[in-house]
Amino acid sequence: MQVESLRELLIAEIRDIYDAEEQIVDELPGIIEKVRSPQLKSALQMHLEETRGQILRLEQVFEKLGEDVEGEKCAGMKGILKEGADAIDDTDEGDVRDAVIIASCQKVEHYEIASYGCVRTWASQLGLNDVAQLLQVTLEEEGNADKKLSQIAESAVNIQAKKVA
Amino acid sequence: MQVESLRELLIAEIRDIYDAEEQIVDELPGIIEKVRSPQLKSALQMHLEETRGQILRLEQVFEKLGEDVEGEKCAGMKGILKEGADAIDDTDEGDVRDAVIIASCQKVEHYEIASYGCVRTWASQLGLNDVAQLLQVTLEEEGNADKKLSQIAESAVNIQAKKVA
C-alpha cells in the first residue's frame, strides 16, 4: 500500500510498533527465565507488565484514529529479538548472560524510543494532541526502562561479570 | 562459539557493531539519493562520512584488543535496514518519504546508541580505558546524529509533510 500523507505514515508506524510490542510480550517471559540477577529479573518483570499497558495504550490510539486494531509485521524488532536469542544461547546462565540480556533489552528499548519519538512528533504536527500525549507517556516509560537497565549494567551485574573475565 | 567472559562478550559485540556499520555504509548512499530535503541530504552525507570514521575507530579497537578485524553478521541491523527499505518503497519522493527516511535512520542510530553504550561500559569495567574512550567518541557522534535528525523532523521536513496530510 502506498503511504501518501503524514497521517497514513503515522498509522503505518503505529501498526509497526504494535506488532513490535506484541513480539516483545511473546519473547520477554522466556528471556526473564534465563536471568540470574534478582534485580534484573524484577526490572524485566516490571517492564513486561508495562509493555502490556503500552499495548492497551496503542489500542486507544487506534480507536482515536478510527482505525482497526491491527499490527503490521515489524522486521526491525524481529531482527533485534533474533539477534538477542542467538547471543543468549551462546552463554551459560550467570553474569555474562545477564550482561547479554541487558544489551539485548536495551536494543529493544532503543528501537522503541526511536519509533515512539517519531509517531509522537507526527501526531503532534497533525494536531492530534490526545494521541501525541498517549504516545509521549509510553516514550517516557521506554526511556526510564532503558535508564534502569543502564544502572543495573553499571552496578551489580557487570561488576560480577568482570570477576570471571 | 560459547561466550564465557566479559572480554569475550565485548569482542563478540564489537564484531556485531562492526558488521552493522558496514551494512550502513552499503545502504546509506542509496537512501541519500531518495531524499528531497537539502538539509536532510546534507546531514545524512555528513553522517555517512562519520560512519566511515567509526569503522576505522573500530579497527583501532580490534588492534588494541589484539583481535583480527572481522565482523559477525548483525541480524538486528539487517532487520532495521530491511524495514526501512520497505517503508521507503511504500512512498514517493517528497516530504512523507523524507519523514520515513528520518524515522528509519533514527532506528539505526538508536540501535548503535544501545550497542556502543554497552561495549563502552564493558570496556571500562574491564579496565580497557583506551578502548572505552574510542567507543565513547563514537557513542557521542551517534547521539548527536540522532539529535540532528530529531531537529530536522521537528522543523522543515514534517511541517511540509503536514501540508499534504
mmCIF file of C-alpha atoms in Angstrom:
data_model
loop_
_atom_site.group_PDB
_atom_site.id
_atom_site.type_symbol
_atom_site.label_atom_id
_atom_site.label_comp_id
_atom_site.label_asym_id
_atom_site.label_seq_id
_atom_site.Cartn_x
_atom_site.Cartn_y
_atom_site.Cartn_z
ATOM 1 C CA MET A 1 0.000 0.000 0.000
ATOM 2 C CA GLN A 2 1.374 3.424 -0.911
ATOM 3 C CA VAL A 3 1.726 5.846 2.002
ATOM 4 C CA GLU A 4 0.871 9.314 0.747
ATOM 5 C CA SER A 5 0.258 11.523 3.763
ATOM 6 C CA LEU A 6 1.719 12.073 7.211
ATOM 7 C CA ARG A 7 -1.484 10.662 8.692
ATOM 8 C CA GLU A 8 -1.104 7.450 6.693
ATOM 9 C CA LEU A 9 2.538 7.287 7.760
ATOM 10 C CA LEU A 10 1.526 7.698 11.399
ATOM 11 C CA ILE A 11 -0.941 4.819 11.097
ATOM 12 C CA ALA A 12 1.621 2.592 9.337
ATOM 13 C CA GLU A 13 4.201 3.218 12.067
ATOM 14 C CA ILE A 14 1.623 2.624 14.820
ATOM 15 C CA ARG A 15 0.873 -0.755 13.187
ATOM 16 C CA ASP A 16 4.625 -1.484 13.139
ATOM 17 C CA ILE A 17 5.175 -0.638 16.808
ATOM 18 C CA TYR A 18 2.001 -2.506 17.814
ATOM 19 C CA ASP A 19 3.438 -5.662 16.239
ATOM 20 C CA ALA A 20 6.816 -4.931 17.864
ATOM 21 C CA GLU A 21 5.182 -4.694 21.316
ATOM 22 C CA GLU A 22 3.360 -7.990 20.717
ATOM 23 C CA GLN A 23 6.646 -9.665 19.743
ATOM 24 C CA ILE A 24 8.187 -8.369 22.992
ATOM 25 C CA VAL A 25 5.309 -9.717 25.108
ATOM 26 C CA ASP A 26 5.786 -13.110 23.407
ATOM 27 C CA GLU A 27 9.574 -13.250 23.896
ATOM 28 C CA LEU A 28 10.254 -11.483 27.189
ATOM 29 C CA PRO A 29 8.921 -14.194 29.564
ATOM 30 C CA GLY A 30 11.403 -16.730 28.088
ATOM 31 C CA ILE A 31 14.228 -14.220 28.468
ATOM 32 C CA ILE A 32 13.287 -13.445 32.087
ATOM 33 C CA GLU A 33 13.531 -17.165 32.920
ATOM 34 C CA LYS A 34 17.184 -17.100 31.861
ATOM 35 C CA VAL A 35 18.179 -14.177 34.106
ATOM 36 C CA ARG A 36 20.198 -14.855 37.255
ATOM 37 C CA SER A 37 20.312 -11.420 38.941
ATOM 38 C CA PRO A 38 17.167 -10.920 41.077
ATOM 39 C CA GLN A 39 17.405 -7.152 40.457
ATOM 40 C CA LEU A 40 17.448 -7.604 36.671
ATOM 41 C CA LYS A 41 14.690 -10.222 36.819
ATOM 42 C CA SER A 42 12.450 -7.899 38.789
ATOM 43 C CA ALA A 43 13.151 -4.934 36.466
ATOM 44 C CA LEU A 44 12.263 -7.014 33.392
ATOM 45 C CA GLN A 45 9.131 -8.450 35.013
ATOM 46 C CA MET A 46 8.011 -4.910 35.793
ATOM 47 C CA HIS A 47 8.736 -3.865 32.206
ATOM 48 C CA LEU A 48 6.733 -6.825 30.864
ATOM 49 C CA GLU A 49 3.703 -5.545 32.766
ATOM 50 C CA GLU A 50 4.421 -2.023 31.498
ATOM 51 C CA THR A 51 4.583 -3.370 27.930
ATOM 52 C CA ARG A 52 1.125 -4.925 28.315
ATOM 53 C CA GLY A 53 -0.109 -1.468 29.340
ATOM 54 C CA GLN A 54 1.604 0.063 26.312
ATOM 55 C CA ILE A 55 -0.302 -2.323 24.048
ATOM 56 C CA LEU A 56 -3.582 -1.186 25.611
ATOM 57 C CA ARG A 57 -2.467 2.424 25.100
ATOM 58 C CA LEU A 58 -1.818 1.720 21.402
ATOM 59 C CA GLU A 59 -5.325 0.230 21.177
ATOM 60 C CA GLN A 60 -6.655 3.555 22.499
ATOM 61 C CA VAL A 61 -4.591 5.292 19.793
ATOM 62 C CA PHE A 62 -6.149 3.095 17.070
ATOM 63 C CA GLU A 63 -9.582 3.944 18.462
ATOM 64 C CA LYS A 64 -8.896 7.688 18.496
ATOM 65 C CA LEU A 65 -7.662 7.456 14.899
ATOM 66 C CA GLY A 66 -10.790 5.495 13.893
ATOM 67 C CA GLU A 67 -8.640 2.596 12.705
ATOM 68 C CA ASP A 68 -8.861 -1.178 13.243
ATOM 69 C CA VAL A 69 -6.546 -2.600 15.906
ATOM 70 C CA GLU A 70 -4.094 -4.410 13.681
ATOM 71 C CA GLY A 71 -0.313 -4.806 13.608
ATOM 72 C CA GLU A 72 1.960 -4.951 10.590
ATOM 73 C CA LYS A 73 4.965 -7.271 10.770
ATOM 74 C CA CYS A 74 7.876 -5.353 12.308
ATOM 75 C CA ALA A 75 11.072 -6.677 10.661
ATOM 76 C CA GLY A 76 13.290 -4.450 12.803
ATOM 77 C CA MET A 77 12.087 -5.917 16.114
ATOM 78 C CA LYS A 78 12.184 -9.432 14.651
ATOM 79 C CA GLY A 79 15.872 -8.974 13.791
ATOM 80 C CA ILE A 80 16.710 -7.471 17.187
ATOM 81 C CA LEU A 81 14.960 -10.289 19.071
ATOM 82 C CA LYS A 82 16.561 -12.987 16.875
ATOM 83 C CA GLU A 83 20.000 -11.500 17.486
ATOM 84 C CA GLY A 84 19.301 -11.379 21.223
ATOM 85 C CA ALA A 85 18.084 -15.007 21.328
ATOM 86 C CA ASP A 86 21.210 -16.199 19.495
ATOM 87 C CA ALA A 87 23.516 -14.204 21.794
ATOM 88 C CA ILE A 88 21.757 -15.586 24.895
ATOM 89 C CA ASP A 89 22.150 -19.130 23.523
ATOM 90 C CA ASP A 90 25.903 -18.520 23.215
ATOM 91 C CA THR A 91 26.176 -18.074 27.007
ATOM 92 C CA ASP A 92 25.530 -20.143 30.115
ATOM 93 C CA GLU A 93 23.403 -18.873 32.989
ATOM 94 C CA GLY A 94 25.304 -16.299 35.011
ATOM 95 C CA ASP A 95 26.677 -12.777 34.985
ATOM 96 C CA VAL A 96 27.878 -12.792 31.376
ATOM 97 C CA ARG A 97 24.462 -14.000 30.185
ATOM 98 C CA ASP A 98 22.823 -11.295 32.311
ATOM 99 C CA ALA A 99 25.043 -8.715 30.568
ATOM 100 C CA VAL A 100 23.936 -10.088 27.167
ATOM 101 C CA ILE A 101 20.296 -9.892 28.236
ATOM 102 C CA ILE A 102 20.714 -6.264 29.307
ATOM 103 C CA ALA A 103 22.343 -5.406 25.953
ATOM 104 C CA SER A 104 19.589 -7.158 24.032
ATOM 105 C CA CYS A 105 16.823 -5.453 26.022
ATOM 106 C CA GLN A 106 18.492 -2.049 25.570
ATOM 107 C CA LYS A 107 18.439 -2.592 21.791
ATOM 108 C CA VAL A 108 14.717 -3.340 22.094
ATOM 109 C CA GLU A 109 14.161 -0.205 24.209
ATOM 110 C CA HIS A 110 16.110 1.986 21.806
ATOM 111 C CA TYR A 111 14.136 0.723 18.809
ATOM 112 C CA GLU A 112 11.010 1.741 20.668
ATOM 113 C CA ILE A 113 12.417 5.108 21.742
ATOM 114 C CA ALA A 114 13.128 5.909 18.064
ATOM 115 C CA SER A 115 9.717 4.720 16.909
ATOM 116 C CA TYR A 116 7.612 6.350 19.659
ATOM 117 C CA GLY A 117 9.624 9.566 19.269
ATOM 118 C CA CYS A 118 8.676 9.724 15.582
ATOM 119 C CA VAL A 119 4.978 8.897 15.990
ATOM 120 C CA ARG A 120 4.672 11.325 18.909
ATOM 121 C CA THR A 121 6.172 14.116 16.760
ATOM 122 C CA TRP A 122 3.989 13.268 13.748
ATOM 123 C CA ALA A 123 0.802 13.106 15.863
ATOM 124 C CA SER A 124 1.645 16.465 17.357
ATOM 125 C CA GLN A 125 2.325 18.002 13.929
ATOM 126 C CA LEU A 126 -1.043 16.681 12.748
ATOM 127 C CA GLY A 127 -2.726 18.416 15.702
ATOM 128 C CA LEU A 128 -3.724 15.049 17.235
ATOM 129 C CA ASN A 129 -2.802 16.172 20.716
ATOM 130 C CA ASP A 130 -4.561 13.413 22.653
ATOM 131 C CA VAL A 131 -2.803 10.782 20.514
ATOM 132 C CA ALA A 132 0.536 12.582 20.937
ATOM 133 C CA GLN A 133 0.015 12.624 24.713
ATOM 134 C CA LEU A 134 -0.649 8.871 24.886
ATOM 135 C CA LEU A 135 2.493 8.185 22.829
ATOM 136 C CA GLN A 136 4.541 10.564 24.986
ATOM 137 C CA VAL A 137 3.601 8.587 28.119
ATOM 138 C CA THR A 138 4.934 5.383 26.547
ATOM 139 C CA LEU A 139 8.029 7.158 25.206
ATOM 140 C CA GLU A 140 8.876 8.235 28.754
ATOM 141 C CA GLU A 141 8.323 4.709 30.086
ATOM 142 C CA GLU A 142 10.710 3.294 27.451
ATOM 143 C CA GLY A 143 13.319 5.923 28.306
ATOM 144 C CA ASN A 144 13.038 5.082 32.001
ATOM 145 C CA ALA A 145 13.275 1.331 31.311
ATOM 146 C CA ASP A 146 16.470 1.936 29.323
ATOM 147 C CA LYS A 147 17.972 4.081 32.116
ATOM 148 C CA LYS A 148 17.110 1.421 34.696
ATOM 149 C CA LEU A 149 18.923 -1.222 32.588
ATOM 150 C CA SER A 150 21.975 1.061 32.282
ATOM 151 C CA GLN A 151 22.027 1.475 36.057
ATOM 152 C CA ILE A 152 21.904 -2.288 36.575
ATOM 153 C CA ALA A 153 24.635 -2.820 33.949
ATOM 154 C CA GLU A 154 26.862 -0.225 35.575
ATOM 155 C CA SER A 155 26.405 -1.655 39.052
ATOM 156 C CA ALA A 156 25.927 -5.237 40.110
ATOM 157 C CA VAL A 157 25.590 -7.403 37.026
ATOM 158 C CA ASN A 158 28.654 -6.407 35.048
ATOM 159 C CA ILE A 159 30.926 -5.867 38.001
ATOM 160 C CA GLN A 160 30.296 -9.514 38.846
ATOM 161 C CA ALA A 161 30.906 -10.500 35.231
ATOM 162 C CA LYS A 162 34.258 -8.721 35.464
ATOM 163 C CA LYS A 163 35.299 -11.055 38.259
ATOM 164 C CA VAL A 164 35.199 -14.010 35.870
ATOM 165 C CA ALA A 165 36.551 -12.073 32.851
ATOM 166 C CA MET B 1 31.120 -20.349 19.976
ATOM 167 C CA GLN B 2 30.341 -20.097 23.696
ATOM 168 C CA VAL B 3 30.928 -16.673 25.238
ATOM 169 C CA GLU B 4 32.248 -17.221 28.755
ATOM 170 C CA SER B 5 33.788 -13.942 29.924
ATOM 171 C CA LEU B 6 33.003 -10.240 29.723
ATOM 172 C CA ARG B 7 36.054 -9.802 27.483
ATOM 173 C CA GLU B 8 34.729 -12.416 25.029
ATOM 174 C CA LEU B 9 31.342 -10.712 25.154
ATOM 175 C CA LEU B 10 32.964 -7.344 24.387
ATOM 176 C CA ILE B 11 34.723 -8.824 21.352
ATOM 177 C CA ALA B 12 31.516 -10.531 20.130
ATOM 178 C CA GLU B 13 29.570 -7.267 20.367
ATOM 179 C CA ILE B 14 32.379 -5.310 18.654
ATOM 180 C CA ARG B 15 32.157 -7.824 15.774
ATOM 181 C CA ASP B 16 28.380 -7.296 15.675
ATOM 182 C CA ILE B 17 28.579 -3.492 15.561
ATOM 183 C CA TYR B 18 31.434 -3.620 13.008
ATOM 184 C CA ASP B 19 29.170 -5.585 10.677
ATOM 185 C CA ALA B 20 26.299 -3.191 11.450
ATOM 186 C CA GLU B 21 28.454 -0.174 10.468
ATOM 187 C CA GLU B 22 29.452 -1.903 7.222
ATOM 188 C CA GLN B 23 25.795 -2.577 6.412
ATOM 189 C CA ILE B 24 25.063 1.123 6.981
ATOM 190 C CA VAL B 25 27.894 2.240 4.675
ATOM 191 C CA ASP B 26 26.492 -0.092 1.998
ATOM 192 C CA GLU B 27 22.876 1.083 2.315
ATOM 193 C CA LEU B 28 23.080 4.780 3.197
ATOM 194 C CA PRO B 29 24.189 6.113 -0.225
ATOM 195 C CA GLY B 30 21.056 4.598 -1.848
ATOM 196 C CA ILE B 31 18.882 6.130 0.874
ATOM 197 C CA ILE B 32 20.512 9.569 0.473
ATOM 198 C CA GLU B 33 19.650 9.514 -3.251
ATOM 199 C CA LYS B 34 15.964 9.243 -2.342
ATOM 200 C CA VAL B 35 15.941 12.289 -0.025
ATOM 201 C CA ARG B 36 14.315 15.531 -1.210
ATOM 202 C CA SER B 37 15.175 17.985 1.594
ATOM 203 C CA PRO B 38 18.650 19.500 1.020
ATOM 204 C CA GLN B 39 19.093 19.868 4.794
ATOM 205 C CA LEU B 40 18.367 16.176 5.401
ATOM 206 C CA LYS B 41 20.529 15.126 2.446
ATOM 207 C CA SER B 42 23.466 17.102 3.772
ATOM 208 C CA ALA B 43 23.037 15.748 7.336
ATOM 209 C CA LEU B 44 22.996 12.152 6.060
ATOM 210 C CA GLN B 45 26.001 12.709 3.778
ATOM 211 C CA MET B 46 27.914 14.074 6.750
ATOM 212 C CA HIS B 47 26.852 11.067 8.819
ATOM 213 C CA LEU B 48 27.997 8.685 6.067
ATOM 214 C CA GLU B 49 31.477 10.175 6.303
ATOM 215 C CA GLU B 50 31.305 9.984 10.094
ATOM 216 C CA THR B 51 30.315 6.295 9.822
ATOM 217 C CA ARG B 52 33.424 5.593 7.720
ATOM 218 C CA GLY B 53 35.468 7.150 10.525
ATOM 219 C CA GLN B 54 33.646 4.987 13.071
ATOM 220 C CA ILE B 55 34.659 1.874 11.134
ATOM 221 C CA LEU B 56 38.314 2.979 11.285
ATOM 222 C CA ARG B 57 37.869 3.584 15.019
ATOM 223 C CA LEU B 58 36.539 0.025 15.465
ATOM 224 C CA GLU B 59 39.603 -1.252 13.583
ATOM 225 C CA GLN B 60 41.743 0.545 16.174
ATOM 226 C CA VAL B 61 39.687 -1.196 18.866
ATOM 227 C CA PHE B 62 40.341 -4.628 17.287
ATOM 228 C CA GLU B 63 44.038 -3.794 17.196
ATOM 229 C CA LYS B 64 44.134 -2.715 20.829
ATOM 230 C CA LEU B 65 42.332 -5.934 21.788
ATOM 231 C CA GLY B 66 44.818 -7.987 19.711
ATOM 232 C CA GLU B 67 41.961 -9.371 17.621
ATOM 233 C CA ASP B 68 41.501 -9.815 13.864
ATOM 234 C CA VAL B 69 39.386 -7.175 12.140
ATOM 235 C CA GLU B 70 36.312 -9.228 11.411
ATOM 236 C CA GLY B 71 32.565 -8.623 11.638
ATOM 237 C CA GLU B 72 29.880 -11.066 12.677
ATOM 238 C CA LYS B 73 26.524 -10.850 10.889
ATOM 239 C CA CYS B 74 24.324 -8.346 12.717
ATOM 240 C CA ALA B 75 20.726 -9.584 12.426
ATOM 241 C CA GLY B 76 19.355 -6.562 14.288
ATOM 242 C CA MET B 77 20.726 -4.021 11.804
ATOM 243 C CA LYS B 78 19.692 -6.232 8.883
ATOM 244 C CA GLY B 79 16.088 -6.202 10.135
ATOM 245 C CA ILE B 80 16.104 -2.451 10.754
ATOM 246 C CA LEU B 81 17.513 -1.681 7.281
ATOM 247 C CA LYS B 82 15.080 -4.099 5.584
ATOM 248 C CA GLU B 83 12.151 -2.470 7.351
ATOM 249 C CA GLY B 84 13.439 0.974 6.327
ATOM 250 C CA ALA B 85 13.896 -0.053 2.674
ATOM 251 C CA ASP B 86 10.349 -1.455 2.519
ATOM 252 C CA ALA B 87 8.886 1.671 4.146
ATOM 253 C CA ILE B 88 10.783 3.932 1.720
ATOM 254 C CA ASP B 89 9.476 1.859 -1.213
ATOM 255 C CA ASP B 90 5.924 2.458 0.027
ATOM 256 C CA THR B 91 6.331 6.217 -0.536
ATOM 257 C CA ASP B 92 7.003 8.552 -3.471
ATOM 258 C CA GLU B 93 9.761 11.148 -3.359
ATOM 259 C CA GLY B 94 8.787 14.093 -1.185
ATOM 260 C CA ASP B 95 8.144 15.183 2.372
ATOM 261 C CA VAL B 96 6.426 11.985 3.530
ATOM 262 C CA ARG B 97 9.298 9.884 2.179
ATOM 263 C CA ASP B 98 11.760 12.215 3.916
ATOM 264 C CA ALA B 99 9.865 11.644 7.186
ATOM 265 C CA VAL B 100 10.131 7.858 6.635
ATOM 266 C CA ILE B 101 13.862 8.180 5.978
ATOM 267 C CA ILE B 102 14.355 10.151 9.202
ATOM 268 C CA ALA B 103 12.436 7.509 11.172
ATOM 269 C CA SER B 104 14.449 4.705 9.614
ATOM 270 C CA CYS B 105 17.771 6.456 10.266
ATOM 271 C CA GLN B 106 16.778 7.182 13.866
ATOM 272 C CA LYS B 107 16.130 3.461 14.383
ATOM 273 C CA VAL B 108 19.629 2.810 13.016
ATOM 274 C CA GLU B 109 21.125 5.455 15.333
ATOM 275 C CA HIS B 110 19.313 4.103 18.372
ATOM 276 C CA TYR B 111 20.496 0.554 17.685
ATOM 277 C CA GLU B 112 24.022 1.927 17.657
ATOM 278 C CA ILE B 113 23.500 4.035 20.783
ATOM 279 C CA ALA B 114 22.410 0.886 22.661
ATOM 280 C CA SER B 115 25.303 -1.190 21.320
ATOM 281 C CA TYR B 116 28.073 1.393 21.795
ATOM 282 C CA GLY B 117 26.731 2.208 25.259
ATOM 283 C CA CYS B 118 27.095 -1.450 26.281
ATOM 284 C CA VAL B 119 30.576 -2.009 24.812
ATOM 285 C CA ARG B 120 31.803 1.289 26.266
ATOM 286 C CA THR B 121 30.592 0.225 29.735
ATOM 287 C CA TRP B 122 32.071 -3.285 29.426
ATOM 288 C CA ALA B 123 35.453 -1.962 28.197
ATOM 289 C CA SER B 124 35.536 0.442 31.105
ATOM 290 C CA GLN B 125 34.655 -2.306 33.608
ATOM 291 C CA LEU B 126 37.469 -4.434 32.157
ATOM 292 C CA GLY B 127 39.902 -1.552 32.750
ATOM 293 C CA LEU B 128 40.418 -1.101 28.973
ATOM 294 C CA ASN B 129 40.286 2.667 29.231
ATOM 295 C CA ASP B 130 41.728 3.479 25.797
ATOM 296 C CA VAL B 131 39.159 1.169 24.167
ATOM 297 C CA ALA B 132 36.384 2.677 26.279
ATOM 298 C CA GLN B 133 37.460 6.176 25.201
ATOM 299 C CA LEU B 134 37.375 5.304 21.483
ATOM 300 C CA LEU B 135 33.895 3.808 21.881
ATOM 301 C CA GLN B 136 32.726 6.842 23.864
ATOM 302 C CA VAL B 137 33.707 9.162 20.980
ATOM 303 C CA THR B 138 31.532 7.165 18.574
ATOM 304 C CA LEU B 139 28.688 6.935 21.100
ATOM 305 C CA GLU B 140 28.630 10.741 21.290
ATOM 306 C CA GLU B 141 28.665 11.039 17.492
ATOM 307 C CA GLU B 142 25.673 8.686 17.251
ATOM 308 C CA GLY B 143 23.806 10.643 19.907
ATOM 309 C CA ASN B 144 24.466 13.903 18.058
ATOM 310 C CA ALA B 145 23.391 12.386 14.721
ATOM 311 C CA ASP B 146 20.117 11.292 16.322
ATOM 312 C CA LYS B 147 19.501 14.745 17.828
ATOM 313 C CA LYS B 148 20.204 16.400 14.473
ATOM 314 C CA LEU B 149 17.605 14.126 12.813
ATOM 315 C CA SER B 150 15.066 14.987 15.525
ATOM 316 C CA GLN B 151 15.682 18.692 14.906
ATOM 317 C CA ILE B 152 15.130 18.262 11.164
ATOM 318 C CA ALA B 153 11.982 16.182 11.809
ATOM 319 C CA GLU B 154 10.594 18.786 14.165
ATOM 320 C CA SER B 155 11.271 21.667 11.780
ATOM 321 C CA ALA B 156 11.152 21.677 7.991
ATOM 322 C CA VAL B 157 10.538 18.153 6.758
ATOM 323 C CA ASN B 158 7.484 17.151 8.706
ATOM 324 C CA ILE B 159 5.878 20.541 8.751
ATOM 325 C CA GLN B 160 5.860 20.343 4.974
ATOM 326 C CA ALA B 161 4.521 16.795 5.103
ATOM 327 C CA LYS B 162 1.667 18.097 7.237
ATOM 328 C CA LYS B 163 0.576 20.409 4.437
ATOM 329 C CA VAL B 164 -0.272 17.410 2.286
ATOM 330 C CA ALA B 165 -1.639 15.289 5.156
#
